[in-house]
Amino acid sequence: MTTTNNEIIRVDHLKKSFGDFEVLKDISFSLHRGEVLGIIGPSGSGKSTLLRCICQLETVTGGTVNICGRNLVENGIYADKNTQRAIGLDIGLVFQNFNLFPHFSVLRNITEAQRIVLGKSKEESEAVAMELLKKMGLEAKANSYPCELSGGQQQRVSIARALALKPQVLFFDEPTSALDPELTGEILAVIRELAKEKMTMVIVTHEMSFARDTSDHLIFMDGGLIVEQGNPVELINNPKEERTIQFLKRFNDK
């Protein structure tokens, strides 16, 4: 399977099981360069597992995943290790719980992977890190440690760390779920700015207004399946499937 020139991700009939439990049953979608794909759904619907499969944190049971024109896995069979590694460099992942190294300064959290993975010099990696910290409004925190930062600041450092490797596509796994409401807004503002800059992104989120207003395409998952997908405004404001209607009822009744 190959993608079209502008297609950065294509997933066909992806399946994932843990023993006899089928978490992802038959997932297919595509994403074009510069677009934002939003994924919503109840807990346990398979959203995070889907991201983990694409980002090589879980192995798939079946199906095909193509990223930037290269097959990561085709009909359940993985590419060679060099191809897997090359594809991994095209992907950035921002976790819900920050996953910063607590014993590293903010600056070193952002430079470490650049030096180890990309082979950049200390000077090069620090220049990139400082530029990104400035973009995140955290330039003054370069020498601080994660424990000295608020949750929102830690998440902005996580985003900077992911961007430092210059991925082709950035994945967010519920990036505001560990934050209180006051800090959620600052992270959503950063992601909105990245969307304006045409960063290709896949965002699993429980923030319905954000998903509607920021995504170019929206998927609603439940029970390991894509129940409904399409235009975000249409899907959120006027869902067609009964399960989607039930899920969005509290939000749409506000």
mmCIF file of C-alpha atoms in Angstrom:
data_model
loop_
_atom_site.group_PDB
_atom_site.id
_atom_site.type_symbol
_atom_site.label_atom_id
_atom_site.label_comp_id
_atom_site.label_asym_id
_atom_site.label_seq_id
_atom_site.Cartn_x
_atom_site.Cartn_y
_atom_site.Cartn_z
ATOM 1 C CA MET A 1 0.000 0.000 0.000
ATOM 2 C CA THR A 2 1.218 3.490 -0.822
ATOM 3 C CA THR A 3 -0.218 6.857 0.134
ATOM 4 C CA THR A 4 -1.069 9.762 -2.134
ATOM 5 C CA ASN A 5 1.495 12.572 -2.301
ATOM 6 C CA ASN A 6 -0.257 14.671 0.323
ATOM 7 C CA GLU A 7 -1.317 11.768 2.547
ATOM 8 C CA ILE A 8 0.878 11.536 5.629
ATOM 9 C CA ILE A 9 -0.894 8.672 7.452
ATOM 10 C CA ARG A 10 -3.049 5.864 6.138
ATOM 11 C CA VAL A 11 -4.451 3.142 8.385
ATOM 12 C CA ASP A 12 -6.340 0.202 6.854
ATOM 13 C CA HIS A 13 -8.251 -2.468 8.813
ATOM 14 C CA LEU A 14 -6.061 -2.098 11.902
ATOM 15 C CA LYS A 15 -6.678 -4.665 14.628
ATOM 16 C CA LYS A 16 -5.210 -5.034 18.089
ATOM 17 C CA SER A 17 -5.931 -7.751 20.648
ATOM 18 C CA PHE A 18 -4.666 -8.412 24.143
ATOM 19 C CA GLY A 19 -5.150 -12.158 24.428
ATOM 20 C CA ASP A 20 -8.799 -12.842 23.580
ATOM 21 C CA PHE A 21 -9.811 -9.216 24.147
ATOM 22 C CA GLU A 22 -10.092 -7.273 20.877
ATOM 23 C CA VAL A 23 -9.336 -3.621 21.655
ATOM 24 C CA LEU A 24 -9.258 -2.383 18.050
ATOM 25 C CA LYS A 25 -11.567 -4.294 15.725
ATOM 26 C CA ASP A 26 -11.285 -2.719 12.275
ATOM 27 C CA ILE A 27 -9.908 0.820 12.118
ATOM 28 C CA SER A 28 -9.377 2.670 8.826
ATOM 29 C CA PHE A 29 -8.675 6.367 8.219
ATOM 30 C CA SER A 30 -6.273 8.711 6.474
ATOM 31 C CA LEU A 31 -4.715 12.076 7.292
ATOM 32 C CA HIS A 32 -3.254 14.643 4.913
ATOM 33 C CA ARG A 33 -0.295 16.926 5.489
ATOM 34 C CA GLY A 34 -1.185 20.069 7.445
ATOM 35 C CA GLU A 35 -4.451 18.659 8.782
ATOM 36 C CA VAL A 36 -5.600 18.079 12.365
ATOM 37 C CA LEU A 37 -7.434 14.843 13.125
ATOM 38 C CA GLY A 38 -9.440 14.804 16.353
ATOM 39 C CA ILE A 39 -10.417 11.527 18.050
ATOM 40 C CA ILE A 40 -13.130 11.460 20.699
ATOM 41 C CA GLY A 41 -14.967 8.694 22.522
ATOM 42 C CA PRO A 42 -15.613 7.187 25.946
ATOM 43 C CA SER A 43 -12.895 5.693 28.143
ATOM 44 C CA GLY A 44 -11.981 2.202 26.979
ATOM 45 C CA SER A 45 -13.014 2.810 23.375
ATOM 46 C CA GLY A 46 -9.489 2.164 22.058
ATOM 47 C CA LYS A 47 -8.385 5.754 21.356
ATOM 48 C CA SER A 48 -5.089 5.649 23.255
ATOM 49 C CA THR A 49 -4.333 2.121 22.042
ATOM 50 C CA LEU A 50 -4.730 3.331 18.464
ATOM 51 C CA LEU A 51 -2.145 6.066 19.048
ATOM 52 C CA ARG A 52 0.206 3.644 20.788
ATOM 53 C CA CYS A 53 0.001 1.230 17.838
ATOM 54 C CA ILE A 54 0.827 3.950 15.304
ATOM 55 C CA CYS A 55 3.649 5.278 17.517
ATOM 56 C CA GLN A 56 5.175 1.782 17.909
ATOM 57 C CA LEU A 57 4.465 1.519 21.636
ATOM 58 C CA GLU A 58 2.186 -1.472 20.959
ATOM 59 C CA THR A 59 2.392 -4.097 18.224
ATOM 60 C CA VAL A 60 -0.659 -4.519 16.011
ATOM 61 C CA THR A 61 -2.477 -7.807 15.499
ATOM 62 C CA GLY A 62 -3.472 -7.130 11.908
ATOM 63 C CA GLY A 63 -3.925 -4.474 9.266
ATOM 64 C CA THR A 64 -1.710 -1.899 7.568
ATOM 65 C CA VAL A 65 -0.180 1.366 8.768
ATOM 66 C CA ASN A 66 1.563 3.677 6.290
ATOM 67 C CA ILE A 67 3.359 6.819 7.485
ATOM 68 C CA CYS A 68 4.939 9.347 5.123
ATOM 69 C CA GLY A 69 4.755 6.882 2.231
ATOM 70 C CA ARG A 70 6.379 3.951 4.047
ATOM 71 C CA ASN A 71 4.649 0.912 5.460
ATOM 72 C CA LEU A 72 5.285 0.439 9.172
ATOM 73 C CA VAL A 73 3.214 -2.722 9.060
ATOM 74 C CA GLU A 74 1.463 -4.346 6.085
ATOM 75 C CA ASN A 75 -1.260 -6.945 6.636
ATOM 76 C CA GLY A 76 0.073 -7.507 10.136
ATOM 77 C CA ILE A 77 3.719 -7.925 9.064
ATOM 78 C CA TYR A 78 6.193 -5.299 10.266
ATOM 79 C CA ALA A 79 8.845 -3.607 8.178
ATOM 80 C CA ASP A 80 12.512 -4.199 8.988
ATOM 81 C CA LYS A 81 14.032 -2.501 12.028
ATOM 82 C CA ASN A 82 15.729 0.267 10.021
ATOM 83 C CA THR A 83 12.431 1.222 8.387
ATOM 84 C CA GLN A 84 10.660 1.134 11.753
ATOM 85 C CA ARG A 85 13.310 3.434 13.209
ATOM 86 C CA ALA A 86 13.115 5.841 10.256
ATOM 87 C CA ILE A 87 9.337 5.998 10.559
ATOM 88 C CA GLY A 88 9.690 6.582 14.302
ATOM 89 C CA LEU A 89 11.678 9.742 13.579
ATOM 90 C CA ASP A 90 8.719 11.115 11.607
ATOM 91 C CA ILE A 91 6.467 10.853 14.670
ATOM 92 C CA GLY A 92 6.244 12.849 17.889
ATOM 93 C CA LEU A 93 4.062 11.883 20.843
ATOM 94 C CA VAL A 94 2.934 14.068 23.735
ATOM 95 C CA PHE A 95 1.697 11.996 26.691
ATOM 96 C CA GLN A 96 -1.053 12.914 29.136
ATOM 97 C CA ASN A 97 1.306 12.736 32.136
ATOM 98 C CA PHE A 98 4.224 14.743 30.665
ATOM 99 C CA ASN A 99 6.854 11.942 31.026
ATOM 100 C CA LEU A 100 9.675 14.411 31.632
ATOM 101 C CA PHE A 101 12.931 13.203 33.190
ATOM 102 C CA PRO A 102 12.688 14.533 36.770
ATOM 103 C CA HIS A 103 16.480 14.606 37.283
ATOM 104 C CA PHE A 104 17.090 16.643 34.096
ATOM 105 C CA SER A 105 16.660 20.400 33.784
ATOM 106 C CA VAL A 106 14.043 21.717 31.359
ATOM 107 C CA LEU A 107 16.821 22.477 28.882
ATOM 108 C CA ARG A 108 18.321 18.991 29.100
ATOM 109 C CA ASN A 109 14.883 17.386 28.765
ATOM 110 C CA ILE A 110 14.659 19.028 25.337
ATOM 111 C CA THR A 111 18.284 18.586 24.220
ATOM 112 C CA GLU A 112 18.897 14.982 25.284
ATOM 113 C CA ALA A 113 16.991 13.264 22.456
ATOM 114 C CA GLN A 114 18.358 15.710 19.886
ATOM 115 C CA ARG A 115 21.901 14.741 20.842
ATOM 116 C CA ILE A 116 21.299 10.981 21.189
ATOM 117 C CA VAL A 117 18.802 10.406 18.357
ATOM 118 C CA LEU A 118 19.761 13.117 15.850
ATOM 119 C CA GLY A 119 23.450 13.385 16.758
ATOM 120 C CA LYS A 120 23.340 17.150 17.191
ATOM 121 C CA SER A 121 26.021 19.029 19.050
ATOM 122 C CA LYS A 122 25.400 20.570 22.475
ATOM 123 C CA GLU A 123 25.324 24.035 20.907
ATOM 124 C CA GLU A 124 22.926 23.061 18.103
ATOM 125 C CA SER A 125 20.526 21.250 20.405
ATOM 126 C CA GLU A 126 20.506 24.055 22.963
ATOM 127 C CA ALA A 127 19.796 26.646 20.251
ATOM 128 C CA VAL A 128 16.764 24.625 19.099
ATOM 129 C CA ALA A 129 15.624 24.116 22.693
ATOM 130 C CA MET A 130 15.827 27.804 23.576
ATOM 131 C CA GLU A 131 13.935 28.766 20.432
ATOM 132 C CA LEU A 132 11.143 26.352 21.344
ATOM 133 C CA LEU A 133 11.074 27.441 24.991
ATOM 134 C CA LYS A 134 10.687 31.012 23.812
ATOM 135 C CA LYS A 135 7.798 29.906 21.600
ATOM 136 C CA MET A 136 6.205 28.222 24.639
ATOM 137 C CA GLY A 137 6.756 31.283 26.866
ATOM 138 C CA LEU A 138 9.178 29.320 29.062
ATOM 139 C CA GLU A 139 12.554 30.802 28.152
ATOM 140 C CA ALA A 140 13.150 31.822 31.785
ATOM 141 C CA LYS A 141 12.580 28.215 32.964
ATOM 142 C CA ALA A 142 15.431 26.615 30.991
ATOM 143 C CA ASN A 143 17.452 25.772 34.110
ATOM 144 C CA SER A 144 14.481 24.778 36.265
ATOM 145 C CA TYR A 145 13.542 21.185 37.036
ATOM 146 C CA PRO A 146 10.134 19.615 36.290
ATOM 147 C CA CYS A 147 9.156 19.594 39.987
ATOM 148 C CA GLU A 148 9.490 23.395 39.988
ATOM 149 C CA LEU A 149 6.958 23.821 37.172
ATOM 150 C CA SER A 150 3.170 23.825 37.093
ATOM 151 C CA GLY A 151 1.416 21.029 35.223
ATOM 152 C CA GLY A 152 0.713 23.352 32.320
ATOM 153 C CA GLN A 153 4.363 24.378 32.129
ATOM 154 C CA GLN A 154 5.480 20.737 32.229
ATOM 155 C CA GLN A 155 3.150 19.899 29.369
ATOM 156 C CA ARG A 156 4.485 22.818 27.317
ATOM 157 C CA VAL A 157 8.007 21.464 27.887
ATOM 158 C CA SER A 158 6.768 18.056 26.682
ATOM 159 C CA ILE A 159 5.421 19.663 23.512
ATOM 160 C CA ALA A 160 8.725 21.504 22.979
ATOM 161 C CA ARG A 161 10.637 18.248 23.454
ATOM 162 C CA ALA A 162 8.491 16.515 20.813
ATOM 163 C CA LEU A 163 8.856 19.425 18.368
ATOM 164 C CA ALA A 164 12.642 19.517 18.831
ATOM 165 C CA LEU A 165 12.977 16.297 16.814
ATOM 166 C CA LYS A 166 11.100 17.954 13.917
ATOM 167 C CA PRO A 167 8.464 15.231 13.424
ATOM 168 C CA GLN A 168 6.264 15.137 10.343
ATOM 169 C CA VAL A 169 3.223 14.444 12.500
ATOM 170 C CA LEU A 170 2.571 15.098 16.188
ATOM 171 C CA PHE A 171 0.301 12.901 18.314
ATOM 172 C CA PHE A 172 -1.379 14.083 21.511
ATOM 173 C CA ASP A 173 -2.893 11.554 23.923
ATOM 174 C CA GLU A 174 -5.403 13.571 25.981
ATOM 175 C CA PRO A 175 -2.860 16.350 26.605
ATOM 176 C CA THR A 176 -5.022 18.172 29.173
ATOM 177 C CA SER A 177 -6.413 15.228 31.177
ATOM 178 C CA ALA A 178 -3.818 15.620 33.971
ATOM 179 C CA LEU A 179 -4.411 19.377 34.278
ATOM 180 C CA ASP A 180 -6.903 21.392 36.281
ATOM 181 C CA PRO A 181 -9.298 23.610 34.260
ATOM 182 C CA GLU A 182 -7.239 26.769 34.757
ATOM 183 C CA LEU A 183 -4.182 25.171 33.131
ATOM 184 C CA THR A 184 -6.056 23.409 30.342
ATOM 185 C CA GLY A 185 -6.556 26.632 28.393
ATOM 186 C CA GLU A 186 -2.851 27.352 28.031
ATOM 187 C CA ILE A 187 -2.160 23.945 26.474
ATOM 188 C CA LEU A 188 -5.112 24.207 24.101
ATOM 189 C CA ALA A 189 -3.836 27.647 23.035
ATOM 190 C CA VAL A 190 -0.422 26.145 22.174
ATOM 191 C CA ILE A 191 -2.043 23.384 20.099
ATOM 192 C CA ARG A 192 -4.284 25.896 18.321
ATOM 193 C CA GLU A 193 -1.192 27.907 17.400
ATOM 194 C CA LEU A 194 0.463 24.766 16.000
ATOM 195 C CA ALA A 195 -2.695 24.117 13.958
ATOM 196 C CA LYS A 196 -2.481 27.633 12.517
ATOM 197 C CA GLU A 197 1.110 26.849 11.522
ATOM 198 C CA LYS A 198 -0.224 23.767 9.661
ATOM 199 C CA MET A 199 1.475 21.208 11.891
ATOM 200 C CA THR A 200 -0.006 17.810 11.066
ATOM 201 C CA MET A 201 -1.552 16.486 14.292
ATOM 202 C CA VAL A 202 -3.652 13.651 15.695
ATOM 203 C CA ILE A 203 -5.313 14.623 18.967
ATOM 204 C CA VAL A 204 -7.162 12.300 21.331
ATOM 205 C CA THR A 205 -9.164 14.638 23.545
ATOM 206 C CA HIS A 206 -12.151 14.894 25.853
ATOM 207 C CA GLU A 207 -12.467 18.640 25.175
ATOM 208 C CA MET A 208 -15.437 18.672 22.794
ATOM 209 C CA SER A 209 -15.405 22.389 21.933
ATOM 210 C CA PHE A 210 -11.688 22.199 21.207
ATOM 211 C CA ALA A 211 -12.141 19.084 19.038
ATOM 212 C CA ARG A 212 -14.928 20.785 17.075
ATOM 213 C CA ASP A 213 -13.128 24.094 16.561
ATOM 214 C CA THR A 214 -9.555 22.888 15.928
ATOM 215 C CA SER A 215 -9.895 19.633 13.971
ATOM 216 C CA ASP A 216 -10.185 19.383 10.203
ATOM 217 C CA HIS A 217 -11.649 15.891 10.537
ATOM 218 C CA LEU A 218 -13.182 14.191 13.584
ATOM 219 C CA ILE A 219 -13.526 10.534 14.535
ATOM 220 C CA PHE A 220 -15.835 9.159 17.228
ATOM 221 C CA MET A 221 -14.723 5.764 18.535
ATOM 222 C CA ASP A 222 -16.524 3.257 20.739
ATOM 223 C CA GLY A 223 -15.943 -0.427 21.405
ATOM 224 C CA GLY A 224 -12.810 -0.565 19.267
ATOM 225 C CA LEU A 225 -14.592 0.750 16.176
ATOM 226 C CA ILE A 226 -15.006 4.062 14.376
ATOM 227 C CA VAL A 227 -18.720 4.669 14.903
ATOM 228 C CA GLU A 228 -18.883 7.972 13.035
ATOM 229 C CA GLN A 229 -16.466 10.375 11.374
ATOM 230 C CA GLY A 230 -16.594 13.522 9.290
ATOM 231 C CA ASN A 231 -16.742 17.299 9.536
ATOM 232 C CA PRO A 232 -16.142 18.252 13.202
ATOM 233 C CA VAL A 233 -18.900 20.864 13.411
ATOM 234 C CA GLU A 234 -21.441 18.521 11.806
ATOM 235 C CA LEU A 235 -20.412 15.541 13.937
ATOM 236 C CA ILE A 236 -20.484 17.446 17.232
ATOM 237 C CA ASN A 237 -23.574 19.578 16.573
ATOM 238 C CA ASN A 238 -25.601 17.108 14.522
ATOM 239 C CA PRO A 239 -24.401 13.512 15.046
ATOM 240 C CA LYS A 240 -26.123 10.845 12.956
ATOM 241 C CA GLU A 241 -25.429 7.609 14.835
ATOM 242 C CA GLU A 242 -27.399 6.831 17.987
ATOM 243 C CA ARG A 243 -24.259 5.966 20.001
ATOM 244 C CA THR A 244 -22.667 9.297 19.037
ATOM 245 C CA ILE A 245 -25.856 11.138 19.994
ATOM 246 C CA GLN A 246 -25.815 9.461 23.427
ATOM 247 C CA PHE A 247 -22.150 10.276 23.990
ATOM 248 C CA LEU A 248 -22.522 13.928 23.019
ATOM 249 C CA LYS A 249 -25.868 14.478 24.746
ATOM 250 C CA ARG A 250 -24.417 16.114 27.861
ATOM 251 C CA PHE A 251 -22.239 18.412 25.763
ATOM 252 C CA ASN A 252 -24.977 19.345 23.288
ATOM 253 C CA ASP A 253 -27.511 19.952 26.075
ATOM 254 C CA LYS A 254 -25.324 22.668 27.638
#
